[in-house]
Amino acid sequence: MRFDKDLVAASATPLVLGILAEGESYGYAILKRVTELSGGRMHWTDGMLYPLLHRLERLGLVVATWGTSEAGRRRKHYALTPAGRDALAERQEQWSVVADVLHQVWRSAQQAAQAPARPAVADGWA
């Protein structure tokens, strides 16, 4: 499934903040987690993730530290800051409202699509 670029952009920050709320992580693991959480339906690229992580770091929402993996490879690990936790809570509230409104609109549209068609009214009979 291909996702609209605007939808990916709008959801990327709360997704990354939510993943980091689970615990410290590094870029490749975040990419894998997005794929896992979406049941394989979403696939992010390095080119999308790393600029976002750098922006979140500049904003003070995440902090990055260098570490070494079990295989001896250096990796940059990202962790949520207190400001990042606050931002996540705010984004959760916002997305809850958006999800609720979308659910209502889609339910209404589905009901309208299932309603029996109204007979056409001839001009002058209204």
PDB file of C-alpha atoms in Angstrom:
ATOM      1  CA  MET A   1       0.000   0.000   0.000  1.00  0.00           C
ATOM      2  CA  ARG A   2       1.302   3.450  -0.868  1.00  0.00           C
ATOM      3  CA  PHE A   3       0.634   6.212   1.648  1.00  0.00           C
ATOM      4  CA  ASP A   4       0.036   9.812   0.724  1.00  0.00           C
ATOM      5  CA  LYS A   5       3.112  11.935   1.435  1.00  0.00           C
ATOM      6  CA  ASP A   6       1.102  14.407   3.528  1.00  0.00           C
ATOM      7  CA  LEU A   7      -0.271  11.633   5.739  1.00  0.00           C
ATOM      8  CA  VAL A   8       3.207  10.209   6.323  1.00  0.00           C
ATOM      9  CA  ALA A   9       4.552  13.660   7.168  1.00  0.00           C
ATOM     10  CA  ALA A  10       1.705  14.395   9.586  1.00  0.00           C
ATOM     11  CA  SER A  11       2.000  11.069  11.393  1.00  0.00           C
ATOM     12  CA  ALA A  12       5.792  10.711  11.486  1.00  0.00           C
ATOM     13  CA  THR A  13       6.492  12.808  14.595  1.00  0.00           C
ATOM     14  CA  PRO A  14       3.888  11.169  16.844  1.00  0.00           C
ATOM     15  CA  LEU A  15       4.946   7.737  15.594  1.00  0.00           C
ATOM     16  CA  VAL A  16       8.620   8.322  16.366  1.00  0.00           C
ATOM     17  CA  LEU A  17       7.853   9.908  19.733  1.00  0.00           C
ATOM     18  CA  GLY A  18       5.586   6.964  20.568  1.00  0.00           C
ATOM     19  CA  ILE A  19       8.235   4.432  19.588  1.00  0.00           C
ATOM     20  CA  LEU A  20      10.844   6.238  21.685  1.00  0.00           C
ATOM     21  CA  ALA A  21       8.393   6.304  24.619  1.00  0.00           C
ATOM     22  CA  GLU A  22       8.831   2.504  24.632  1.00  0.00           C
ATOM     23  CA  GLY A  23      12.544   3.045  25.253  1.00  0.00           C
ATOM     24  CA  GLU A  24      15.780   4.266  23.702  1.00  0.00           C
ATOM     25  CA  SER A  25      16.365   3.149  20.127  1.00  0.00           C
ATOM     26  CA  TYR A  26      18.481   3.729  17.042  1.00  0.00           C
ATOM     27  CA  GLY A  27      17.464   4.579  13.488  1.00  0.00           C
ATOM     28  CA  TYR A  28      17.345   1.144  11.899  1.00  0.00           C
ATOM     29  CA  ALA A  29      15.398  -0.273  14.864  1.00  0.00           C
ATOM     30  CA  ILE A  30      12.873   2.578  14.572  1.00  0.00           C
ATOM     31  CA  LEU A  31      12.409   1.796  10.863  1.00  0.00           C
ATOM     32  CA  LYS A  32      11.845  -1.879  11.701  1.00  0.00           C
ATOM     33  CA  ARG A  33       9.380  -0.968  14.474  1.00  0.00           C
ATOM     34  CA  VAL A  34       7.271   1.157  12.100  1.00  0.00           C
ATOM     35  CA  THR A  35       7.113  -1.763   9.674  1.00  0.00           C
ATOM     36  CA  GLU A  36       6.265  -4.155  12.517  1.00  0.00           C
ATOM     37  CA  LEU A  37       3.558  -1.913  14.027  1.00  0.00           C
ATOM     38  CA  SER A  38       1.926  -1.441  10.621  1.00  0.00           C
ATOM     39  CA  GLY A  39       1.887  -5.147   9.882  1.00  0.00           C
ATOM     40  CA  GLY A  40       4.274  -4.541   6.999  1.00  0.00           C
ATOM     41  CA  ARG A  41       2.044  -1.938   5.359  1.00  0.00           C
ATOM     42  CA  MET A  42       4.325   1.040   6.067  1.00  0.00           C
ATOM     43  CA  HIS A  43       7.954   1.195   5.020  1.00  0.00           C
ATOM     44  CA  TRP A  44       9.971   4.272   5.892  1.00  0.00           C
ATOM     45  CA  THR A  45      13.347   5.133   4.433  1.00  0.00           C
ATOM     46  CA  ASP A  46      16.518   6.452   6.050  1.00  0.00           C
ATOM     47  CA  GLY A  47      16.073   9.626   4.036  1.00  0.00           C
ATOM     48  CA  MET A  48      12.748  10.265   5.728  1.00  0.00           C
ATOM     49  CA  LEU A  49      13.644   9.204   9.266  1.00  0.00           C
ATOM     50  CA  TYR A  50      17.026  10.807   9.938  1.00  0.00           C
ATOM     51  CA  PRO A  51      16.041  14.385   9.062  1.00  0.00           C
ATOM     52  CA  LEU A  52      13.050  13.942  11.393  1.00  0.00           C
ATOM     53  CA  LEU A  53      15.256  12.618  14.218  1.00  0.00           C
ATOM     54  CA  HIS A  54      17.657  15.540  13.745  1.00  0.00           C
ATOM     55  CA  ARG A  55      14.759  18.014  13.839  1.00  0.00           C
ATOM     56  CA  LEU A  56      13.356  16.404  17.010  1.00  0.00           C
ATOM     57  CA  GLU A  57      16.817  16.641  18.536  1.00  0.00           C
ATOM     58  CA  ARG A  58      17.118  20.357  17.618  1.00  0.00           C
ATOM     59  CA  LEU A  59      13.693  20.944  19.178  1.00  0.00           C
ATOM     60  CA  GLY A  60      14.817  19.259  22.400  1.00  0.00           C
ATOM     61  CA  LEU A  61      12.253  16.463  22.124  1.00  0.00           C
ATOM     62  CA  VAL A  62      14.870  13.716  21.831  1.00  0.00           C
ATOM     63  CA  VAL A  63      18.474  13.401  22.925  1.00  0.00           C
ATOM     64  CA  ALA A  64      21.055  11.428  20.966  1.00  0.00           C
ATOM     65  CA  THR A  65      24.064   9.565  22.338  1.00  0.00           C
ATOM     66  CA  TRP A  66      26.657   7.432  20.617  1.00  0.00           C
ATOM     67  CA  GLY A  67      26.954   3.814  21.641  1.00  0.00           C
ATOM     68  CA  THR A  68      28.356   0.547  20.371  1.00  0.00           C
ATOM     69  CA  SER A  69      26.213  -2.362  19.274  1.00  0.00           C
ATOM     70  CA  GLU A  70      26.824  -5.949  20.334  1.00  0.00           C
ATOM     71  CA  ALA A  71      28.519  -6.432  16.963  1.00  0.00           C
ATOM     72  CA  GLY A  72      30.933  -3.587  17.785  1.00  0.00           C
ATOM     73  CA  ARG A  73      29.353  -1.076  15.405  1.00  0.00           C
ATOM     74  CA  ARG A  74      28.900   2.548  16.500  1.00  0.00           C
ATOM     75  CA  ARG A  75      25.287   3.721  16.526  1.00  0.00           C
ATOM     76  CA  LYS A  76      23.490   6.846  17.514  1.00  0.00           C
ATOM     77  CA  HIS A  77      20.791   6.070  20.067  1.00  0.00           C
ATOM     78  CA  TYR A  78      17.807   8.344  20.553  1.00  0.00           C
ATOM     79  CA  ALA A  79      15.784   8.790  23.736  1.00  0.00           C
ATOM     80  CA  LEU A  80      12.783  10.892  24.620  1.00  0.00           C
ATOM     81  CA  THR A  81      13.327  13.960  26.800  1.00  0.00           C
ATOM     82  CA  PRO A  82      10.743  15.268  29.288  1.00  0.00           C
ATOM     83  CA  ALA A  83       9.749  17.847  26.649  1.00  0.00           C
ATOM     84  CA  GLY A  84       9.369  14.958  24.185  1.00  0.00           C
ATOM     85  CA  ARG A  85       7.016  13.169  26.584  1.00  0.00           C
ATOM     86  CA  ASP A  86       4.944  16.341  26.876  1.00  0.00           C
ATOM     87  CA  ALA A  87       4.876  16.723  23.092  1.00  0.00           C
ATOM     88  CA  LEU A  88       3.800  13.093  22.740  1.00  0.00           C
ATOM     89  CA  ALA A  89       0.918  13.593  25.194  1.00  0.00           C
ATOM     90  CA  GLU A  90      -0.209  16.667  23.248  1.00  0.00           C
ATOM     91  CA  ARG A  91       0.005  14.836  19.923  1.00  0.00           C
ATOM     92  CA  GLN A  92      -1.968  11.904  21.368  1.00  0.00           C
ATOM     93  CA  GLU A  93      -4.792  14.261  22.313  1.00  0.00           C
ATOM     94  CA  GLN A  94      -4.753  15.881  18.877  1.00  0.00           C
ATOM     95  CA  TRP A  95      -4.754  12.575  17.012  1.00  0.00           C
ATOM     96  CA  SER A  96      -7.547  11.211  19.225  1.00  0.00           C
ATOM     97  CA  VAL A  97      -9.755  14.112  18.140  1.00  0.00           C
ATOM     98  CA  VAL A  98      -8.813  13.662  14.466  1.00  0.00           C
ATOM     99  CA  ALA A  99      -9.427   9.892  14.630  1.00  0.00           C
ATOM    100  CA  ASP A 100     -12.814  10.437  16.307  1.00  0.00           C
ATOM    101  CA  VAL A 101     -13.911  12.989  13.701  1.00  0.00           C
ATOM    102  CA  LEU A 102     -12.771  10.746  10.828  1.00  0.00           C
ATOM    103  CA  HIS A 103     -14.602   7.776  12.330  1.00  0.00           C
ATOM    104  CA  GLN A 104     -17.812   9.822  12.581  1.00  0.00           C
ATOM    105  CA  VAL A 105     -17.525  11.130   9.023  1.00  0.00           C
ATOM    106  CA  TRP A 106     -16.780   7.708   7.577  1.00  0.00           C
ATOM    107  CA  ARG A 107     -19.632   6.103   9.545  1.00  0.00           C
ATOM    108  CA  SER A 108     -22.016   8.795   8.294  1.00  0.00           C
ATOM    109  CA  ALA A 109     -20.827   8.346   4.704  1.00  0.00           C
ATOM    110  CA  GLN A 110     -21.223   4.580   4.976  1.00  0.00           C
ATOM    111  CA  GLN A 111     -24.780   4.954   6.314  1.00  0.00           C
ATOM    112  CA  ALA A 112     -25.631   7.374   3.508  1.00  0.00           C
ATOM    113  CA  ALA A 113     -24.267   4.919   0.932  1.00  0.00           C
ATOM    114  CA  GLN A 114     -26.405   2.112   2.386  1.00  0.00           C
ATOM    115  CA  ALA A 115     -29.619   4.160   2.567  1.00  0.00           C
ATOM    116  CA  PRO A 116     -32.231   3.372  -0.077  1.00  0.00           C
ATOM    117  CA  ALA A 117     -32.191   5.760  -2.989  1.00  0.00           C
ATOM    118  CA  ARG A 118     -34.853   8.454  -2.874  1.00  0.00           C
ATOM    119  CA  PRO A 119     -37.141   8.673  -5.875  1.00  0.00           C
ATOM    120  CA  ALA A 120     -36.463  11.598  -8.142  1.00  0.00           C
ATOM    121  CA  VAL A 121     -38.847  14.491  -7.729  1.00  0.00           C
ATOM    122  CA  ALA A 122     -40.223  15.917 -10.954  1.00  0.00           C
ATOM    123  CA  ASP A 123     -39.993  19.651 -11.487  1.00  0.00           C
ATOM    124  CA  GLY A 124     -43.014  21.408 -10.015  1.00  0.00           C
ATOM    125  CA  TRP A 125     -43.829  18.578  -7.566  1.00  0.00           C
ATOM    126  CA  ALA A 126     -41.608  19.657  -4.707  1.00  0.00           C
TER     127      ALA A 126
END
